[in-house]
Amino acid sequence: PRTTRASAEVDLGSFGGASDNEETAAPLTWRLSPTVSLSDWEIRVKRKGSSAKPKSYHCHRNILGVGPRGCTYFVKLFKPQTFAEGGAAASELTLEDTAAAAFPAFLDYVYTGDLSIDTASAVALLDLSNYLRCQAAFAEVQDFLRGDLCAATSVLYIKEASKYAADKVLTAALKLCAGCFEEVSLASLLTLPPDLFVGLVGGPGLKCASKLLSDRVAAYLKAHRTEASADLVTALTPCKLMPVVTPTAAMSLLELGIEHGVLDVQDGGEASGDGATQPPANKKQKARAKRKPPASKTKTLRARCFEALHSDFEALRGSNLDALPPDVTIALLKGGLDSATEAYRAKCDDLETCEDDLEGASSEAADLKEDLSTKERSHTSTQNLLRYERAQHVQHARSNEVLRQKHEALQRDPRLQLPHQPLYAIRGGLFIQVW
């Protein structure tokens, strides 16, 4: 076998082809000029509802239909029975605005495998992937959606999913948005069309305090006043979702309720009557009356708005009552005055109770002061007694010390010493002398 190899410096000749066109060395992409990339298929994209000229993309059939990112849509389109030799090597797609804007990113993914995606284009790319039957792109977009869907992006996904009839995405976005409704910005909620806003507020899983919900519904109806209707106002203000409203929202909701004639409509679409309630005439009416929820849980919009404004008389005074009919204004002011009177009486009762409590506290304080004075006097007497006993003890101690000193002095005085005298004792029957 030959083991000797030529060195790198050996001259083996030069390339004889043209090298002046540097574009031929670039990676193959639809973005190149069709004369350079040798494109064999043209895709014309037209925006739905637009009269503008379609935009052309010069692509390659083998890239569009073959490989891990190939599109089944183009595979069927390129079949011999579909594509005739010598015919126009082109196809046209009519897309929504966001899908047309995202189409270049889709082609980039088919060519390179790199997907440029964001919240605004995610649903459009999902629809493109599904329509053109690109499974790899569909999976990539799904992974992005699962990580990107949150409170801040839910409203945009609701609108985009509704536009492309992406039911699964729409259901997931509505559920998430309803669950964190208080976190979603009001500005984004105001961009929803009425049917989607009703589906969000009236759908299952809504988590929002009644007062905050009343403020947001009032703001939405004010922003969409030209689209407001009796059905819309009724659907957004049911008592089961909004049993309590704020004084700020109450005035706006009163005006809308009067304008569309739903001020006295209860939940279920029935108008509440002002006359006496008639007893059920037959078994069906009795059964319906039993199923009907208690009146306390089905207050009309008028009753809830009146309660809110009556609870805050200052807000009622600052309201624009000129926009209301005279009878509503009179009823509102009368109820507000009655509520203010009741509140005043309650405050007076509270004041009397406080005065009684204060008087009782003062009396108790006086008793405590007297007890304290008695204890102080007793303490003073005890201290005096202790001082006297301590003085007596010191006096006795001094006297004992004087006596002890005198006794010792007497013992040391030789004049008082007695001579030793013999002692006598009897031991064993003998009388003996002991010194």
Coordinates of C-alpha atoms in Angstrom, one line a residue:
P1 CA 0.0 0.0 0.0
R2 CA 1.1 3.6 -0.7
T3 CA 1.7 5.6 2.4
T4 CA 3.5 8.6 0.9
R5 CA 1.1 11.6 0.5
A6 CA 1.5 14.9 -1.5
S7 CA 2.2 18.0 0.6
A8 CA -0.1 21.0 0.8
E9 CA 2.2 23.1 -1.3
V10 CA 1.8 20.9 -4.4
D11 CA 0.3 22.9 -7.4
L12 CA -2.7 21.1 -8.7
G13 CA -4.1 23.8 -10.9
S14 CA -6.9 26.5 -10.3
F15 CA -10.7 26.6 -10.5
G16 CA -11.7 27.4 -14.0
G17 CA -15.3 28.5 -13.3
A18 CA -16.5 32.0 -12.7
S19 CA -16.3 33.3 -9.2
D20 CA -17.5 36.8 -9.5
N21 CA -21.0 36.0 -8.2
E22 CA -20.6 35.8 -4.4
E23 CA -24.3 35.3 -3.9
T24 CA -24.1 31.7 -5.1
A25 CA -22.0 30.9 -2.0
A26 CA -24.7 32.1 0.4
P27 CA -27.1 29.6 2.1
L28 CA -30.2 28.8 0.1
T29 CA -33.1 30.9 1.2
W30 CA -36.3 32.4 -0.3
R31 CA -34.9 35.9 0.4
L32 CA -32.4 35.6 -2.4
S33 CA -33.2 36.9 -5.9
P34 CA -35.1 34.2 -7.9
T35 CA -32.4 34.3 -10.6
V36 CA -29.7 33.6 -8.0
S37 CA -31.6 31.0 -5.9
L38 CA -33.0 29.3 -9.0
S39 CA -36.5 29.5 -7.4
D40 CA -39.0 27.1 -9.0
W41 CA -42.2 28.2 -7.2
E42 CA -43.8 31.5 -6.4
I43 CA -46.2 32.0 -3.5
R44 CA -48.4 35.1 -3.7
V45 CA -49.8 36.3 -0.3
K46 CA -52.9 38.5 -0.3
R47 CA -54.3 40.2 2.8
K48 CA -57.9 39.4 3.4
G49 CA -60.2 42.4 2.7
S50 CA -57.4 44.4 1.1
S51 CA -57.3 45.5 -2.5
A52 CA -53.5 45.9 -2.5
K53 CA -51.3 43.8 -4.8
P54 CA -50.3 40.4 -3.4
K55 CA -46.8 40.0 -2.2
S56 CA -44.6 37.4 -3.9
Y57 CA -42.2 34.9 -2.2
H58 CA -39.9 33.0 -4.5
C59 CA -39.4 29.5 -3.0
H60 CA -38.2 26.0 -3.9
R61 CA -40.5 23.0 -4.1
N62 CA -38.1 20.6 -2.7
I63 CA -37.6 22.8 0.5
L64 CA -41.4 23.4 0.9
G65 CA -42.4 19.8 0.5
V66 CA -39.5 17.6 1.6
G67 CA -37.7 17.1 4.9
P68 CA -38.6 17.3 8.6
R69 CA -40.1 20.7 8.1
G70 CA -41.9 20.0 4.9
C71 CA -45.6 21.1 4.4
T72 CA -48.1 18.4 3.4
Y73 CA -50.2 21.2 1.8
F74 CA -47.4 21.8 -0.8
V75 CA -46.7 18.1 -1.3
K76 CA -50.3 17.7 -2.5
L77 CA -50.1 20.8 -4.5
F78 CA -46.9 19.6 -6.3
K79 CA -48.3 16.3 -7.3
P80 CA -48.4 15.7 -11.1
Q81 CA -52.2 15.5 -11.2
T82 CA -52.3 18.9 -9.5
F83 CA -49.4 20.7 -11.1
A84 CA -49.3 20.5 -14.9
E85 CA -45.9 20.8 -16.6
G86 CA -45.7 24.2 -18.4
G87 CA -48.3 25.7 -16.2
A88 CA -47.9 28.7 -13.9
A89 CA -45.5 27.6 -11.1
A90 CA -47.3 29.7 -8.5
S91 CA -50.0 29.5 -5.9
E92 CA -51.9 32.2 -3.9
L93 CA -52.8 32.4 -0.3
T94 CA -55.4 34.8 1.2
L95 CA -54.5 35.4 4.9
E96 CA -55.4 37.6 7.8
D97 CA -53.2 40.6 8.5
T98 CA -51.3 39.0 11.3
A99 CA -50.9 35.8 9.3
A100 CA -49.6 37.7 6.3
A101 CA -47.2 39.5 8.5
A102 CA -46.0 36.3 10.1
F103 CA -45.6 34.4 6.7
P104 CA -41.9 35.4 6.3
A105 CA -41.1 34.0 9.7
F106 CA -42.9 30.7 8.7
L107 CA -40.8 30.4 5.5
D108 CA -37.6 31.1 7.5
Y109 CA -38.4 28.2 9.8
V110 CA -39.1 25.9 6.8
Y111 CA -35.7 26.8 5.3
T112 CA -33.5 27.1 8.4
G113 CA -35.3 25.6 11.4
D114 CA -35.2 28.9 13.3
L115 CA -38.6 30.2 14.3
S116 CA -39.0 34.0 15.1
I117 CA -42.1 34.2 17.2
D118 CA -43.7 36.6 19.7
T119 CA -47.1 37.0 21.4
A120 CA -48.6 39.0 18.4
S121 CA -47.7 36.4 15.8
A122 CA -48.1 33.2 17.8
V123 CA -51.7 32.4 17.0
A124 CA -51.2 33.4 13.3
L125 CA -48.2 31.1 13.1
L126 CA -50.2 28.3 14.7
D127 CA -52.9 28.8 12.1
L128 CA -50.4 28.9 9.2
S129 CA -48.8 25.7 10.5
N130 CA -52.1 24.0 10.7
Y131 CA -53.4 25.2 7.3
L132 CA -50.1 24.4 5.5
R133 CA -49.8 21.1 7.4
C134 CA -46.3 21.7 8.9
Q135 CA -46.3 19.5 12.0
A136 CA -42.8 20.6 13.2
A137 CA -43.8 24.3 13.2
F138 CA -47.1 23.5 14.8
A139 CA -45.3 21.8 17.8
E140 CA -42.8 24.7 18.1
V141 CA -45.6 27.2 18.3
Q142 CA -47.6 25.2 20.8
D143 CA -44.5 25.0 23.1
F144 CA -44.2 28.8 22.9
L145 CA -47.9 29.3 23.6
R146 CA -47.7 27.2 26.8
G147 CA -44.9 29.3 28.2
D148 CA -46.2 32.7 27.0
L149 CA -49.9 32.6 28.0
C150 CA -50.3 34.6 31.2
A151 CA -52.4 37.4 32.6
A152 CA -50.6 40.1 30.6
T153 CA -51.0 38.3 27.3
S154 CA -54.3 36.6 27.8
V155 CA -56.4 39.4 26.2
L156 CA -54.4 39.5 23.0
Y157 CA -54.6 35.7 22.7
I158 CA -58.4 35.9 23.2
K159 CA -58.7 38.3 20.3
E160 CA -56.3 36.4 18.0
A161 CA -57.8 33.0 18.8
S162 CA -61.3 34.3 18.1
K163 CA -60.1 35.7 14.7
Y164 CA -58.6 32.4 13.7
A165 CA -61.3 30.2 15.3
A166 CA -58.6 28.5 17.4
D167 CA -61.1 27.1 19.9
K168 CA -58.6 25.4 22.2
V169 CA -56.4 28.5 22.5
L170 CA -59.5 30.6 23.0
T171 CA -60.8 28.4 25.8
A172 CA -57.4 28.3 27.6
A173 CA -57.0 32.1 27.3
L174 CA -60.5 32.8 28.5
K175 CA -60.1 30.5 31.5
L176 CA -56.8 32.0 32.5
C177 CA -58.0 35.6 32.0
A178 CA -61.1 34.9 34.1
G179 CA -59.1 33.4 36.9
C180 CA -56.8 36.4 37.2
F181 CA -59.3 39.1 36.0
E182 CA -58.2 41.5 38.7
E183 CA -54.6 41.4 37.5
V184 CA -55.4 42.1 33.8
S185 CA -55.1 45.7 32.9
L186 CA -58.3 47.7 32.2
A187 CA -56.8 49.2 29.1
S188 CA -56.4 45.8 27.5
L189 CA -59.9 44.7 28.5
L190 CA -61.4 47.7 26.8
T191 CA -60.0 46.5 23.5
L192 CA -62.1 43.3 23.5
P193 CA -65.2 43.3 21.3
P194 CA -68.5 43.0 23.2
D195 CA -69.2 39.3 22.5
L196 CA -65.8 38.3 23.8
F197 CA -66.1 40.6 26.9
V198 CA -69.5 39.0 27.7
G199 CA -68.0 35.6 27.3
L200 CA -65.2 36.5 29.7
V201 CA -67.4 38.1 32.4
G202 CA -70.3 35.7 32.1
G203 CA -68.2 32.6 31.7
P204 CA -67.3 30.1 34.4
G205 CA -64.3 30.7 36.6
L206 CA -64.5 34.5 36.9
K207 CA -62.7 35.6 40.0
C208 CA -63.2 39.3 40.8
A209 CA -64.6 41.3 43.7
S210 CA -68.1 42.7 43.0
K211 CA -67.1 46.4 43.4
L212 CA -64.0 46.1 41.2
L213 CA -66.1 44.3 38.6
S214 CA -68.7 47.0 38.6
D215 CA -66.0 49.7 38.0
R216 CA -64.6 47.7 35.1
V217 CA -68.0 46.9 33.5
A218 CA -69.0 50.6 33.8
A219 CA -65.7 51.7 32.2
Y220 CA -66.2 49.1 29.4
L221 CA -69.8 50.2 28.7
K222 CA -68.7 53.8 28.6
A223 CA -65.9 53.1 26.2
H224 CA -68.3 51.0 23.9
R225 CA -71.4 53.2 24.4
T226 CA -72.2 53.2 20.6
E227 CA -72.2 49.3 20.7
A228 CA -74.2 49.1 24.0
S229 CA -77.6 47.5 23.9
A230 CA -80.2 46.2 26.3
D231 CA -78.9 42.6 26.0
L232 CA -75.3 43.8 26.5
V233 CA -76.1 45.8 29.7
T234 CA -78.2 43.0 31.1
A235 CA -75.5 40.3 30.3
L236 CA -72.8 42.4 32.0
T237 CA -74.7 43.4 35.2
P238 CA -76.3 40.3 36.7
C239 CA -76.9 40.4 40.4
K240 CA -75.2 36.9 40.9
L241 CA -71.9 38.4 39.6
M242 CA -72.3 41.9 40.8
P243 CA -74.4 42.1 43.9
V244 CA -72.7 45.3 45.1
V245 CA -71.5 48.3 42.9
T246 CA -69.4 51.3 43.8
P247 CA -70.9 54.8 43.9
T248 CA -68.7 55.8 40.9
A249 CA -70.0 52.9 38.7
A250 CA -73.6 53.3 40.0
M251 CA -74.2 56.6 38.3
S252 CA -72.9 55.4 34.9
L253 CA -74.9 52.2 35.2
L254 CA -78.0 54.1 36.1
E255 CA -77.8 56.2 32.9
L256 CA -77.2 53.1 30.8
G257 CA -80.0 51.2 32.5
I258 CA -82.4 54.0 31.9
E259 CA -81.2 54.5 28.3
H260 CA -81.8 50.9 27.4
G261 CA -84.8 50.2 29.6
V262 CA -83.2 47.5 31.8
L263 CA -83.1 49.3 35.1
D264 CA -85.7 47.1 36.7
V265 CA -84.8 43.8 35.0
Q266 CA -83.9 41.0 37.3
D267 CA -81.6 38.1 36.6
G268 CA -83.2 36.0 33.9
G269 CA -84.6 38.9 31.9
E270 CA -87.8 39.4 33.9
A271 CA -88.9 42.9 34.8
S272 CA -89.7 43.6 38.5
G273 CA -93.2 45.0 39.0
D274 CA -94.0 47.8 41.4
G275 CA -97.5 46.4 42.3
A276 CA -98.5 43.7 44.7
T277 CA -97.3 40.2 43.9
Q278 CA -100.0 37.9 42.6
P279 CA -100.2 34.4 44.1
P280 CA -99.4 31.4 41.8
A281 CA -102.5 30.4 39.9
N282 CA -101.5 26.8 39.1
K283 CA -99.0 24.1 39.8
K284 CA -96.5 25.2 37.1
Q285 CA -96.5 28.7 38.5
K286 CA -96.0 27.4 42.1
A287 CA -93.1 25.2 41.0
R288 CA -91.6 28.2 39.1
A289 CA -92.0 30.3 42.2
K290 CA -90.2 27.7 44.3
R291 CA -87.3 27.5 41.9
K292 CA -87.0 31.3 41.8
P293 CA -84.1 32.6 44.0
P294 CA -84.9 34.8 46.9
A295 CA -85.5 38.5 46.2
S296 CA -82.4 39.5 48.3
K297 CA -80.2 37.6 45.8
T298 CA -81.8 39.0 42.7
K299 CA -81.8 42.8 43.2
T300 CA -82.4 44.9 40.2
L301 CA -79.8 47.2 38.7
R302 CA -81.9 50.2 40.1
A303 CA -81.8 48.8 43.6
R304 CA -78.1 48.1 43.6
C305 CA -77.2 51.5 42.2
F306 CA -79.5 53.2 44.6
E307 CA -77.9 51.4 47.6
A308 CA -74.5 52.4 46.4
L309 CA -75.3 56.0 46.0
H310 CA -77.3 56.1 49.3
S311 CA -74.4 54.7 51.2
D312 CA -72.2 57.6 50.1
F313 CA -74.2 60.8 50.2
E314 CA -71.2 62.9 49.3
A315 CA -70.8 60.9 46.0
L316 CA -74.5 61.5 45.4
R317 CA -74.2 65.2 45.9
G318 CA -71.3 65.3 43.5
S319 CA -73.1 63.3 40.8
N320 CA -74.5 64.8 37.6
L321 CA -78.2 64.3 38.4
D322 CA -79.3 66.4 35.4
A323 CA -78.6 63.4 33.2
L324 CA -81.3 61.4 35.0
P325 CA -85.1 61.7 34.6
P326 CA -86.9 63.8 37.2
D327 CA -88.7 60.8 38.8
V328 CA -85.4 58.9 39.2
T329 CA -83.7 61.9 40.6
I330 CA -86.4 62.5 43.1
A331 CA -86.4 58.9 44.2
L332 CA -82.7 58.9 44.4
L333 CA -82.5 62.1 46.5
K334 CA -85.3 60.9 48.8
G335 CA -83.6 57.6 49.4
G336 CA -80.3 59.4 49.9
L337 CA -81.9 61.7 52.4
D338 CA -83.5 58.8 54.3
S339 CA -80.2 57.0 54.3
A340 CA -78.4 60.1 55.6
T341 CA -81.0 60.5 58.3
E342 CA -80.7 56.9 59.4
A343 CA -76.9 57.3 59.4
Y344 CA -77.2 60.5 61.5
R345 CA -79.4 58.7 64.0
A346 CA -77.1 55.8 64.2
K347 CA -74.2 58.2 64.8
C348 CA -76.2 59.9 67.5
D349 CA -76.9 56.6 69.1
D350 CA -73.2 55.7 68.9
L351 CA -72.4 59.1 70.4
E352 CA -74.7 58.5 73.3
T353 CA -73.3 55.0 73.8
C354 CA -69.8 56.6 73.8
E355 CA -70.9 59.2 76.4
D356 CA -72.3 56.5 78.6
D357 CA -69.1 54.5 78.2
L358 CA -67.1 57.6 79.0
E359 CA -69.1 58.3 82.1
G360 CA -68.7 54.7 83.3
A361 CA -65.0 54.9 82.6
S362 CA -64.7 58.1 84.5
S363 CA -66.5 56.6 87.5
E364 CA -64.3 53.5 87.3
A365 CA -61.3 55.8 87.2
A366 CA -62.4 57.7 90.3
D367 CA -62.8 54.4 92.2
L368 CA -59.4 53.2 91.1
K369 CA -57.9 56.5 92.2
E370 CA -59.6 56.2 95.6
D371 CA -58.3 52.6 95.9
L372 CA -54.9 53.8 95.0
S373 CA -54.9 56.5 97.7
T374 CA -56.0 54.0 100.3
K375 CA -53.2 51.7 99.3
E376 CA -50.7 54.5 99.4
R377 CA -51.8 55.4 102.9
S378 CA -51.6 51.8 104.0
H379 CA -48.2 51.6 102.5
T380 CA -47.0 54.7 104.3
S381 CA -48.2 53.3 107.6
T382 CA -46.5 50.0 107.0
Q383 CA -43.2 51.8 106.1
N384 CA -43.4 53.9 109.4
L385 CA -44.0 50.7 111.4
L386 CA -41.0 49.1 109.8
R387 CA -38.8 52.1 110.5
Y388 CA -39.9 52.0 114.2
E389 CA -39.2 48.3 114.5
R390 CA -35.9 48.8 112.9
A391 CA -35.0 51.6 115.3
Q392 CA -36.0 49.4 118.3
H393 CA -33.9 46.6 116.9
V394 CA -30.9 48.9 116.7
Q395 CA -31.4 50.2 120.2
H396 CA -31.6 46.6 121.6
A397 CA -28.4 45.8 119.7
R398 CA -26.6 48.8 121.2
S399 CA -27.8 47.9 124.7
N400 CA -26.6 44.3 124.3
E401 CA -23.2 45.5 123.1
V402 CA -22.8 47.8 126.2
L403 CA -23.8 44.9 128.5
R404 CA -21.3 42.6 126.7
Q405 CA -18.5 45.1 127.1
K406 CA -19.2 45.6 130.8
H407 CA -19.3 41.9 131.4
E408 CA -15.9 41.5 129.7
A409 CA -14.5 44.4 131.8
L410 CA -15.7 42.7 135.0
Q411 CA -14.1 39.5 134.0
R412 CA -10.7 41.2 133.4
D413 CA -10.7 43.1 136.8
P414 CA -8.3 41.3 139.2
R415 CA -10.1 42.7 142.2
L416 CA -13.1 40.7 141.3
Q417 CA -11.1 37.4 140.9
L418 CA -12.0 34.8 143.6
P419 CA -9.3 32.4 145.0
H420 CA -9.5 28.8 144.1
Q421 CA -11.4 26.8 146.8
P422 CA -11.0 23.1 147.2
L423 CA -13.9 21.0 146.1
Y424 CA -15.0 17.9 147.9
A425 CA -16.5 14.9 146.4
I426 CA -17.3 11.4 147.5
R427 CA -16.1 8.6 145.2
G428 CA -16.4 5.0 146.0
G429 CA -17.5 5.7 149.6
L430 CA -14.4 7.8 150.3
F431 CA -14.5 11.5 151.0
I432 CA -11.7 13.1 148.9
Q433 CA -10.5 16.7 148.2
V434 CA -10.2 17.8 144.6
W435 CA -8.3 20.9 143.5

